[in-house]
mmCIF file of C-alpha atoms in Angstrom:
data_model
loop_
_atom_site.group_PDB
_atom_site.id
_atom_site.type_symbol
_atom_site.label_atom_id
_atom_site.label_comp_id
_atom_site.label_asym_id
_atom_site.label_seq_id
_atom_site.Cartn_x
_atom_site.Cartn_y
_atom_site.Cartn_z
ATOM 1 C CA UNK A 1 44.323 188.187 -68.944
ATOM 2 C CA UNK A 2 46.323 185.685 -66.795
ATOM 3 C CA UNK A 3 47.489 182.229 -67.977
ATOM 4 C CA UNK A 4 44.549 179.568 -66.545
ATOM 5 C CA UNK A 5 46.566 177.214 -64.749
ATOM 6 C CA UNK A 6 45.851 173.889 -63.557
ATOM 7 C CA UNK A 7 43.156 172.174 -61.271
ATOM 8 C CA UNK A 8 44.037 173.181 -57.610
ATOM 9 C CA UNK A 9 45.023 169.969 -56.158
ATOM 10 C CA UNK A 10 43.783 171.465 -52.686
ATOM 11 C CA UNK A 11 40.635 171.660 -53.577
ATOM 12 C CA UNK A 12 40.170 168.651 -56.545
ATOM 13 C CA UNK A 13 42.112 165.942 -55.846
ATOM 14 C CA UNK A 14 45.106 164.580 -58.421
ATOM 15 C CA UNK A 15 43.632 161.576 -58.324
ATOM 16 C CA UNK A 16 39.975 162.998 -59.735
ATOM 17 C CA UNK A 17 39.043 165.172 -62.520
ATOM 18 C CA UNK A 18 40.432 165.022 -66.296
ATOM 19 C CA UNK A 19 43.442 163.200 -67.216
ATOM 20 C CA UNK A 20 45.214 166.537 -68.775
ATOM 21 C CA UNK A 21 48.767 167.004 -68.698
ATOM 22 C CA UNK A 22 49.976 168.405 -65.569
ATOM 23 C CA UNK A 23 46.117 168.781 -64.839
ATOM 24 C CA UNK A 24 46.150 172.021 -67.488
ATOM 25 C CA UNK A 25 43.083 172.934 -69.228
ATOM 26 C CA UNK A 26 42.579 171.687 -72.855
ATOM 27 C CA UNK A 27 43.251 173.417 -75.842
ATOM 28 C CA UNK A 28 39.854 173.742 -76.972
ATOM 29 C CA UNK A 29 39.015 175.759 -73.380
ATOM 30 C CA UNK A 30 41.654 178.597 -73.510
ATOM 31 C CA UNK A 31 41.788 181.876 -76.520
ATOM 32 C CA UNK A 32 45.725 180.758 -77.386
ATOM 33 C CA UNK A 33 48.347 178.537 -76.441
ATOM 34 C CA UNK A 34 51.934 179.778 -75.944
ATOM 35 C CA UNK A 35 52.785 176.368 -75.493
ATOM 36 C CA UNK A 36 50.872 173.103 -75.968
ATOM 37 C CA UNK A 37 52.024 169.233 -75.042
ATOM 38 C CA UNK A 38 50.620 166.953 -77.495
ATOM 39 C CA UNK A 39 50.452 163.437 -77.591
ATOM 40 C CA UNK A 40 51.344 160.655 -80.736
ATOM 41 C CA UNK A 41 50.202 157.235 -79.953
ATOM 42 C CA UNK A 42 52.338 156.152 -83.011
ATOM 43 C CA UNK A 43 54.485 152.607 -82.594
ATOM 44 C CA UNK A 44 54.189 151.107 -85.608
ATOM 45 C CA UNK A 45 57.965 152.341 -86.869
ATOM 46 C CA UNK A 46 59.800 150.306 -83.707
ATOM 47 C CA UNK A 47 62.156 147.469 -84.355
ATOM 48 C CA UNK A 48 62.119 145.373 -81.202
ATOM 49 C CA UNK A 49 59.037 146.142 -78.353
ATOM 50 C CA UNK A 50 55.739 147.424 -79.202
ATOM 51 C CA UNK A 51 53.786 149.658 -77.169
ATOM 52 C CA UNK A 52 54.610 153.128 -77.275
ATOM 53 C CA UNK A 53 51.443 154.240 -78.635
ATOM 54 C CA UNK A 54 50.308 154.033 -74.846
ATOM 55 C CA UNK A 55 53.253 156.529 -73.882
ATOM 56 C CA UNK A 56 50.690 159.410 -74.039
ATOM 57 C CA UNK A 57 48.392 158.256 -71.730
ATOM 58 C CA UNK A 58 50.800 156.715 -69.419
ATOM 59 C CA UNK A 59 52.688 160.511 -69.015
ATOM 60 C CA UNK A 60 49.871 162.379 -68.504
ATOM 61 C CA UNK A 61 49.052 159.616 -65.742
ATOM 62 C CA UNK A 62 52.089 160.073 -64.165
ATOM 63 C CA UNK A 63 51.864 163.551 -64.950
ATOM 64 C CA UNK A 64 49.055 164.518 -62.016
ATOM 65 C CA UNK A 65 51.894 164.794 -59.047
ATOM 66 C CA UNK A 66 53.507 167.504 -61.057
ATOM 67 C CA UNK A 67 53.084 171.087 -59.183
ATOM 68 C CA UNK A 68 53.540 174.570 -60.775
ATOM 69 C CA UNK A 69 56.547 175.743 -59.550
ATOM 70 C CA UNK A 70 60.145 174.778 -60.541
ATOM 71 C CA UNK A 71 62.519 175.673 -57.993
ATOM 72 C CA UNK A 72 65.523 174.334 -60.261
ATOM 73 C CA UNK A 73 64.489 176.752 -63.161
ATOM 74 C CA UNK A 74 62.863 179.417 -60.300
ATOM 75 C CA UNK A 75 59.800 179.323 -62.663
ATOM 76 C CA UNK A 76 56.144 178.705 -62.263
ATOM 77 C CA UNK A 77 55.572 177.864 -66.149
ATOM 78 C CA UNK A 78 51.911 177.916 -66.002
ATOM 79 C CA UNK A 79 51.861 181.487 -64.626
ATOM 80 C CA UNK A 80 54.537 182.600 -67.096
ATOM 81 C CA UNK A 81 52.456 181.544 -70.619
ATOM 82 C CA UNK A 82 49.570 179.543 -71.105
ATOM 83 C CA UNK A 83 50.347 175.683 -71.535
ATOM 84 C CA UNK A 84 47.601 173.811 -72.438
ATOM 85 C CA UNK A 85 47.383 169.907 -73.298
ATOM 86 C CA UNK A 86 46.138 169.387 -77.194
ATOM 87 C CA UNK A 87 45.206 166.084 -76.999
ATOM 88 C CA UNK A 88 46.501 163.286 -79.501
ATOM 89 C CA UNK A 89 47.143 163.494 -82.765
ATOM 90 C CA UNK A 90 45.736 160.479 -84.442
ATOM 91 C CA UNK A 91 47.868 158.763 -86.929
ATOM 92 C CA UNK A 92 47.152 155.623 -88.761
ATOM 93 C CA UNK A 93 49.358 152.747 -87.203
ATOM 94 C CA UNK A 94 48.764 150.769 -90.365
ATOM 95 C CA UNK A 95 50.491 153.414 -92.495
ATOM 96 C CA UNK A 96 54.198 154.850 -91.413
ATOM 97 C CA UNK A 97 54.111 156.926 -94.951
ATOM 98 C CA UNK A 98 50.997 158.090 -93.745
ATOM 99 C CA UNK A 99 51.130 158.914 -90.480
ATOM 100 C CA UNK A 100 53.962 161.066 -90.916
ATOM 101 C CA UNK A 101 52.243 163.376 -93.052
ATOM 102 C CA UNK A 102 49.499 163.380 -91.037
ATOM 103 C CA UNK A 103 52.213 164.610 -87.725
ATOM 104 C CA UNK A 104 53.341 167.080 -89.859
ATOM 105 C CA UNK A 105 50.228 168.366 -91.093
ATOM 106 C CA UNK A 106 48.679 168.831 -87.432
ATOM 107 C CA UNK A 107 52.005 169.938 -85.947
ATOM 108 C CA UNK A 108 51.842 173.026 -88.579
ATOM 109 C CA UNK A 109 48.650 173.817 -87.388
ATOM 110 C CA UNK A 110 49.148 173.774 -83.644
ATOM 111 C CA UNK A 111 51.991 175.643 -84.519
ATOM 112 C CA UNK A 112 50.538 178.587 -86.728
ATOM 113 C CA UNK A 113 49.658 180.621 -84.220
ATOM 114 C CA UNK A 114 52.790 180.886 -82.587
ATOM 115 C CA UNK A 115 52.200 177.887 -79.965
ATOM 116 C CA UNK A 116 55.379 175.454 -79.435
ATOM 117 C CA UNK A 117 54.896 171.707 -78.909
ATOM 118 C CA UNK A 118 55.865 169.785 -76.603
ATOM 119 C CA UNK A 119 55.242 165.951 -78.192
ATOM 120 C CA UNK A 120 54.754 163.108 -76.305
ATOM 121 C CA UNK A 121 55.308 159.814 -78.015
ATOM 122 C CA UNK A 122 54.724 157.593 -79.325
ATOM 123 C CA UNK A 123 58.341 155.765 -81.126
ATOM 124 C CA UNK A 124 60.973 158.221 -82.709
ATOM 125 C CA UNK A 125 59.468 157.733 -85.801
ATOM 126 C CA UNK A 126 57.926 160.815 -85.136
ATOM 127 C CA UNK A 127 60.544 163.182 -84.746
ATOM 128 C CA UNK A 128 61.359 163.242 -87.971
ATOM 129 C CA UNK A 129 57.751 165.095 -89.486
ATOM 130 C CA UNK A 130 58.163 167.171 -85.834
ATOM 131 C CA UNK A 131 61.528 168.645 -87.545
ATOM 132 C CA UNK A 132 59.781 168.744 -90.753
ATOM 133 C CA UNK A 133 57.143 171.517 -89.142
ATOM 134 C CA UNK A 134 59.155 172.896 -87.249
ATOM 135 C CA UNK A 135 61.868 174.281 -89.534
ATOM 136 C CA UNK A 136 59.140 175.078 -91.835
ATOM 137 C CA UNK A 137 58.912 177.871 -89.247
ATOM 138 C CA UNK A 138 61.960 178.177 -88.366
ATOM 139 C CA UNK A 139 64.234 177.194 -90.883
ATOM 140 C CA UNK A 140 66.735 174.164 -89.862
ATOM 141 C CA UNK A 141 67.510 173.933 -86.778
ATOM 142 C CA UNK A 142 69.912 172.820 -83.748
ATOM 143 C CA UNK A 143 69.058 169.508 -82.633
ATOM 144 C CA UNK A 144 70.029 168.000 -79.149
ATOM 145 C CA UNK A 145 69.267 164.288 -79.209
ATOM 146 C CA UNK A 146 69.341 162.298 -76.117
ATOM 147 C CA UNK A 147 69.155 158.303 -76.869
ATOM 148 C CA UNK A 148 70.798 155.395 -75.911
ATOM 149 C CA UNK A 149 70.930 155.023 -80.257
ATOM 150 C CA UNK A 150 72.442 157.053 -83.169
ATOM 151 C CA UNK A 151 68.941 156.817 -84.945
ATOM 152 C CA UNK A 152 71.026 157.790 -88.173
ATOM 153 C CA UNK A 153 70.756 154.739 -89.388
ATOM 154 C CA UNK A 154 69.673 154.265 -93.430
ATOM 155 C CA UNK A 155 67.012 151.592 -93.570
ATOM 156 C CA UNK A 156 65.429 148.712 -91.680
ATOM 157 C CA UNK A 157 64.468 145.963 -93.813
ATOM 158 C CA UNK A 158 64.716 147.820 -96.463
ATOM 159 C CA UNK A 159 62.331 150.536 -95.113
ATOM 160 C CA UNK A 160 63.861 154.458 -94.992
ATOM 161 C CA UNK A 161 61.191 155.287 -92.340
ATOM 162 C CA UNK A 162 61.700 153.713 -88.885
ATOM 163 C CA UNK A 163 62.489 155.150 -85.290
ATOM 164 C CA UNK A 164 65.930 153.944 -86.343
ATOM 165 C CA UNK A 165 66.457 156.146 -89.253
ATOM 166 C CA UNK A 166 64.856 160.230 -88.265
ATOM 167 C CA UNK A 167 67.842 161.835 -88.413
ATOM 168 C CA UNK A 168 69.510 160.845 -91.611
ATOM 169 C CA UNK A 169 66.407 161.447 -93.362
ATOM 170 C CA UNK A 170 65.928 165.163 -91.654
ATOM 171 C CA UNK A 171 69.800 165.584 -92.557
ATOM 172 C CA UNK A 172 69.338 164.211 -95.802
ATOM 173 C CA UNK A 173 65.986 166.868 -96.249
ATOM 174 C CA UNK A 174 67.935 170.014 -95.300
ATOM 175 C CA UNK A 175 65.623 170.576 -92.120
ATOM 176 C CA UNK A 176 69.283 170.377 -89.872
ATOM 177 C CA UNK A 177 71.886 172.750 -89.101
ATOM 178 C CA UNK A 178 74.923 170.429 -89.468
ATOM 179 C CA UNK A 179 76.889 172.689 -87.212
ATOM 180 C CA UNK A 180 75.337 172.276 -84.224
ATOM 181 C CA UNK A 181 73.948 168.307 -83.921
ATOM 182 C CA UNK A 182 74.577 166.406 -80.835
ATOM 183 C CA UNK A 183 73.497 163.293 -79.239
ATOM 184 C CA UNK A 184 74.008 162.838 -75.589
ATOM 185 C CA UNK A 185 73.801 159.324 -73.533
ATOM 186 C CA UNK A 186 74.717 156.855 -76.410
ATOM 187 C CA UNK A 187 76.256 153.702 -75.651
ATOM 188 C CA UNK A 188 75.841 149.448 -76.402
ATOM 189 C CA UNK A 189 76.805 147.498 -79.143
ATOM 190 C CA UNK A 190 76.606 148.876 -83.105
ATOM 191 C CA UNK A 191 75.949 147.010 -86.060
ATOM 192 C CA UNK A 192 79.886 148.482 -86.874
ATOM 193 C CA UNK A 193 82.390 150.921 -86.711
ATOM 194 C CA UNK A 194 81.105 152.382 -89.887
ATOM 195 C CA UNK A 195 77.713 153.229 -87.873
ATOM 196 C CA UNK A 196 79.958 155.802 -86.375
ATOM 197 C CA UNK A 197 82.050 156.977 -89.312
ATOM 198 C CA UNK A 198 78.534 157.622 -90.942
ATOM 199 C CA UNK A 199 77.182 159.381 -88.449
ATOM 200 C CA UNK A 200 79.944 161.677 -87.962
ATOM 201 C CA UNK A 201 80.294 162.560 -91.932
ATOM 202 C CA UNK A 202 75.927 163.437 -90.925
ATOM 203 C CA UNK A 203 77.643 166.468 -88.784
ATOM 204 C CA UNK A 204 76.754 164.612 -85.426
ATOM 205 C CA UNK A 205 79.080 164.823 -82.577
ATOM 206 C CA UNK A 206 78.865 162.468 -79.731
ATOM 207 C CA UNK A 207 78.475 162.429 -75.742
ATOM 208 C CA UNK A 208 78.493 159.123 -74.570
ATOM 209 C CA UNK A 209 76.381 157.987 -71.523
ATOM 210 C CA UNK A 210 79.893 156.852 -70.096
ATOM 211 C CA UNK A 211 81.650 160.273 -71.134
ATOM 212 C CA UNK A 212 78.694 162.110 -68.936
ATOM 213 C CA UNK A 213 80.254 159.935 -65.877
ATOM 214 C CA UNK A 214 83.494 160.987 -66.363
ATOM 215 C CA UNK A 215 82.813 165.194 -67.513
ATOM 216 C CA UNK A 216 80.064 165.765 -65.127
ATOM 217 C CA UNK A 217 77.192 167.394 -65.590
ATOM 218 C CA UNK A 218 78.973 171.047 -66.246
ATOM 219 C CA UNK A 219 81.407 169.983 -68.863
ATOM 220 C CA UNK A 220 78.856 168.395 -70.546
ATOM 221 C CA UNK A 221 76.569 171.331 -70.370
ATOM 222 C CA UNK A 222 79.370 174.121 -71.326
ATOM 223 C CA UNK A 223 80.103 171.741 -74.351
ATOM 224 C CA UNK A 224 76.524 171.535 -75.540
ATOM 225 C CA UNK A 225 76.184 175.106 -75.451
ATOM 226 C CA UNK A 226 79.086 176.102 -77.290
ATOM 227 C CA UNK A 227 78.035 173.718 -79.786
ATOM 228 C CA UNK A 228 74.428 175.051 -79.895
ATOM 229 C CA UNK A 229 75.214 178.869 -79.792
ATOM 230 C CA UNK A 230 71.955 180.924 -80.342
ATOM 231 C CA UNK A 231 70.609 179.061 -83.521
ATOM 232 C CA UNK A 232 67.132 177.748 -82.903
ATOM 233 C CA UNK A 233 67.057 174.339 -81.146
ATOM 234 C CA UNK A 234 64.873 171.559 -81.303
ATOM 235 C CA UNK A 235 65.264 168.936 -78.245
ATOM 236 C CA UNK A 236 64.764 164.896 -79.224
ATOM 237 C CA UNK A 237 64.008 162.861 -75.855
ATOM 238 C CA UNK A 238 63.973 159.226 -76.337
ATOM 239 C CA UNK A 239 63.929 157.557 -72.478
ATOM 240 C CA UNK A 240 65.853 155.077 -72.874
ATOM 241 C CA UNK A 241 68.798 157.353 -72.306
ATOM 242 C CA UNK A 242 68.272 156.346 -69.093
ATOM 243 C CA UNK A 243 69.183 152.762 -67.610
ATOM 244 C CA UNK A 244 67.178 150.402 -67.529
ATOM 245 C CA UNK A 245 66.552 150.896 -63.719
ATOM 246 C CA UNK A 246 65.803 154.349 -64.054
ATOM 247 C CA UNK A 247 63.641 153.272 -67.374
ATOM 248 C CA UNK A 248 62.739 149.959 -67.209
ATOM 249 C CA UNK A 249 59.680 151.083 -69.829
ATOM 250 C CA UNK A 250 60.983 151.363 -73.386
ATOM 251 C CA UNK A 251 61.472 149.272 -76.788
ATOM 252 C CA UNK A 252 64.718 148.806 -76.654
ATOM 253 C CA UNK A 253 66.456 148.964 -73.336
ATOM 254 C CA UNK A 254 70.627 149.229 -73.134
ATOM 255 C CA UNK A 255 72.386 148.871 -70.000
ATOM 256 C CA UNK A 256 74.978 151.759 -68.622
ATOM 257 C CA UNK A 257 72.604 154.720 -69.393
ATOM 258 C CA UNK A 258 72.471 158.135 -67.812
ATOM 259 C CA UNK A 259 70.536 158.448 -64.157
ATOM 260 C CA UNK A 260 67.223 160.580 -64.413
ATOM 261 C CA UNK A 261 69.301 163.470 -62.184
ATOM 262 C CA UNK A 262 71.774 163.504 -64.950
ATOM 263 C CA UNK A 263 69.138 163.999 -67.592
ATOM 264 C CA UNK A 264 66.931 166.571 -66.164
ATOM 265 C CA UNK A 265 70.050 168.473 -64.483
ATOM 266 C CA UNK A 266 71.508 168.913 -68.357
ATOM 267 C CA UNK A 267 68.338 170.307 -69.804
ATOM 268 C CA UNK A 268 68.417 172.642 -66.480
ATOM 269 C CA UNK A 269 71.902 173.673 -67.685
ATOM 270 C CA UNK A 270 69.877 174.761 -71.224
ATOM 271 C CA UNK A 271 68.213 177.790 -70.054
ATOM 272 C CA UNK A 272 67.995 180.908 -72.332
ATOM 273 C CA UNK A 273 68.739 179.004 -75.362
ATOM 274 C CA UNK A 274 66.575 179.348 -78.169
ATOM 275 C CA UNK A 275 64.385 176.191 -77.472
ATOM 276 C CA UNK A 276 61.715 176.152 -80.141
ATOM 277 C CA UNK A 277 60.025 172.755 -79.673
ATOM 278 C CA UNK A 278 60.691 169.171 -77.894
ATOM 279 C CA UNK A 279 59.851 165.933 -77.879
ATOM 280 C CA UNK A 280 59.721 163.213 -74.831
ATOM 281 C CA UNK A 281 59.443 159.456 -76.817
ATOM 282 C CA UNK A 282 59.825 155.540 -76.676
ATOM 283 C CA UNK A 283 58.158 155.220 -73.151
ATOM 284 C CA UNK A 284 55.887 151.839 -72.937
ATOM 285 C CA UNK A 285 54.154 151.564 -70.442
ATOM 286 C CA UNK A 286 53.523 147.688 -70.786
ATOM 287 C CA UNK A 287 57.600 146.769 -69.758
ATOM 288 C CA UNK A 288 56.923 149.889 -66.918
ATOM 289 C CA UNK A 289 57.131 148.808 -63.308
ATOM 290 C CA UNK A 290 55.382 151.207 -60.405
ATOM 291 C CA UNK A 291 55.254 153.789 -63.351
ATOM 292 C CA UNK A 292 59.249 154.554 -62.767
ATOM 293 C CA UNK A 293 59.655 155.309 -66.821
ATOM 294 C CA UNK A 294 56.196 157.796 -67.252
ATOM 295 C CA UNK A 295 57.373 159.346 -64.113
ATOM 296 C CA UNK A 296 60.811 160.188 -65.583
ATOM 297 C CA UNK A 297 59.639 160.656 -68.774
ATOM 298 C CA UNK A 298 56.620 163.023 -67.094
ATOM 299 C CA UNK A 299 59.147 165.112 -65.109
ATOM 300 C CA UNK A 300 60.957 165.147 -68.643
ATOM 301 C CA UNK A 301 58.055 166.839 -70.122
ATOM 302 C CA UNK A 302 57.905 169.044 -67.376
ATOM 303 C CA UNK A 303 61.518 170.555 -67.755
ATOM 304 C CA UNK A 304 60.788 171.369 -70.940
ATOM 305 C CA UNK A 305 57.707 173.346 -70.825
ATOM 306 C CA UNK A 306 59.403 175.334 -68.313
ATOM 307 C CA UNK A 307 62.197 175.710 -70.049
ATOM 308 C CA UNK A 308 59.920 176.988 -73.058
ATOM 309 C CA UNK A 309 58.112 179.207 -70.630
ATOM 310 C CA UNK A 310 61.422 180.766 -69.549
ATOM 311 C CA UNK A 311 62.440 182.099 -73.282
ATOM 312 C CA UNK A 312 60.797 184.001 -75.842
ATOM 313 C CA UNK A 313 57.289 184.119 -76.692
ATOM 314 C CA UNK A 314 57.016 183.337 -80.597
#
């Protein structure tokens, strides 16, 4: 039986109907998902801006212009597996401890059937019980981070769980292969140069925002691939990669990021990898202006469905 695919915007218009991602049917209306985009309206782990937990709705908003064929990837996603949006998982904002467990524990269970997530957040907070279920599965895994921040950092306030601290705690966990960890589009001021030296002895190597500029986009691609070889890969979108112009809707904004062309012509450049889940985060929509962040961070989303629909079925 054939995917079901979205609403036909010829005949419903985007602007009626349910507010689904990408207009796809829900979960709960399909047999099984090959791949399903899930939202976490989770904020409560930022440091500066509130408002993520409205990232969800705001990209699947933004979301309703998207059509079902990607010329970059020459893929029609929807046709090639069945996508379906899951909904939100609902974690308590008064609890980080919590809520984490509480990602986790629905993330395993979307995922026992053999569905892959693609999360929409929500702060990074939430990468880190992401990882958590997804090397369960997997074992640890290749991660591609794209931030204008390390996120390794150790605590805030004394706190080990924060959208500032994911990674050290997944590296610190075992759910990471240290061979193959990049971050891509970092830049702006640290706390110090040790904020570096510790995030190198974590195994991360570094692509600044600046060094994407000067390489290109192919350079940067051949590099990340080299670095990722075939080992399952987990991809970590926080949009404030992009400048502030380009993402004018996110906690912590830093100027002298990557363009949105660079950004989604990179993850075009990932193809055929072993992509086994994703995650688009940060975007609020409050600091937004004519929706230019849930539109990136929609077409984001996007890329990485299809570039889930172009490799293996799990």
């Amino acid at each position: 039986m054939p995917p079901i695919g979205p609403l036909d915007s010829s005949r419903v218009p985007r602007f009626a109907g349910f507010a689904t991602f990408a207009r796809l049917p829900r979960i709960d209306e399909v047999a099984h998902a090959d791949v399903a985009v899930v939202g976490v309206p989770f904020d409560s782990g930022v440091s500066y801006r509130p408002g993520a937990r409205f990232g969800p709705a705001a990209v699947r908003e933004a979301s309703r212009l998207l059509r079902p064929y990607h010329p970059a990837l020459d893929v029609s996603p929807f046709a090639e597996r069945q996508v379906v949006d899951a909904g939100d998982i609902a974690a308590n904002p008064f609890h980080i401890g919590e809520a984490i467990e509480k990602v986790q524990q629905d993330a395993e269970a979307l995922m026992a059937g053999g569905t892959r997530l693609v999360t929409v957040g929500g702060d990074h907070t939430i990468a880190l019980p992401l990882l958590r279920a997804t090397a369960k599965k997997h074992g640890p895994v290749a991660l591609l981070h794209f931030d204008a921040h390390l996120d390794t950092w150790d605590t805030y306030f004394g706190e080990p769980y924060t959208h500032g601290t994911p990674f050290r705690r997944a590296v610190e966990e075992g759910i990471l292969d240290t061979a193959a960890l990049s971050h891509v589009g970092t830049r702006g001021p640290l706390y110090g140069k040790r904020d570096l030296e510790e995030d190198r002895r974590l195994g991360f190597g570094i692509v600044t925002s600046g060094d994407v500029l000067r390489r290109g986009i192919d350079e940067t691609v051949d590099a990340l691939r080299q670095r990722i070889g075939d080992r399952p890969l987990y991809i970590s979108v926080d949009i404030d990669v992009l400048d502030p112009a380009h993402a004018p809707g996110t906690g912590t904004p830093e100027a002298g990021g990557m363009t949105s062309r660079e950004l989604l012509e990179i993850l075009r450049g990932l193809r055929d990898l072993h992509l086994v889940g994703a995650d688009v985060v940060e975007l609020a929509p409050a600091y937004d202006h004519a929706e230019i962040t849930a539109i990136a961070a929609s077409h984001v989303a996007y890329d990485l469905v299809s570039l889930l629909a172009l490799g293996k079925s799990e």
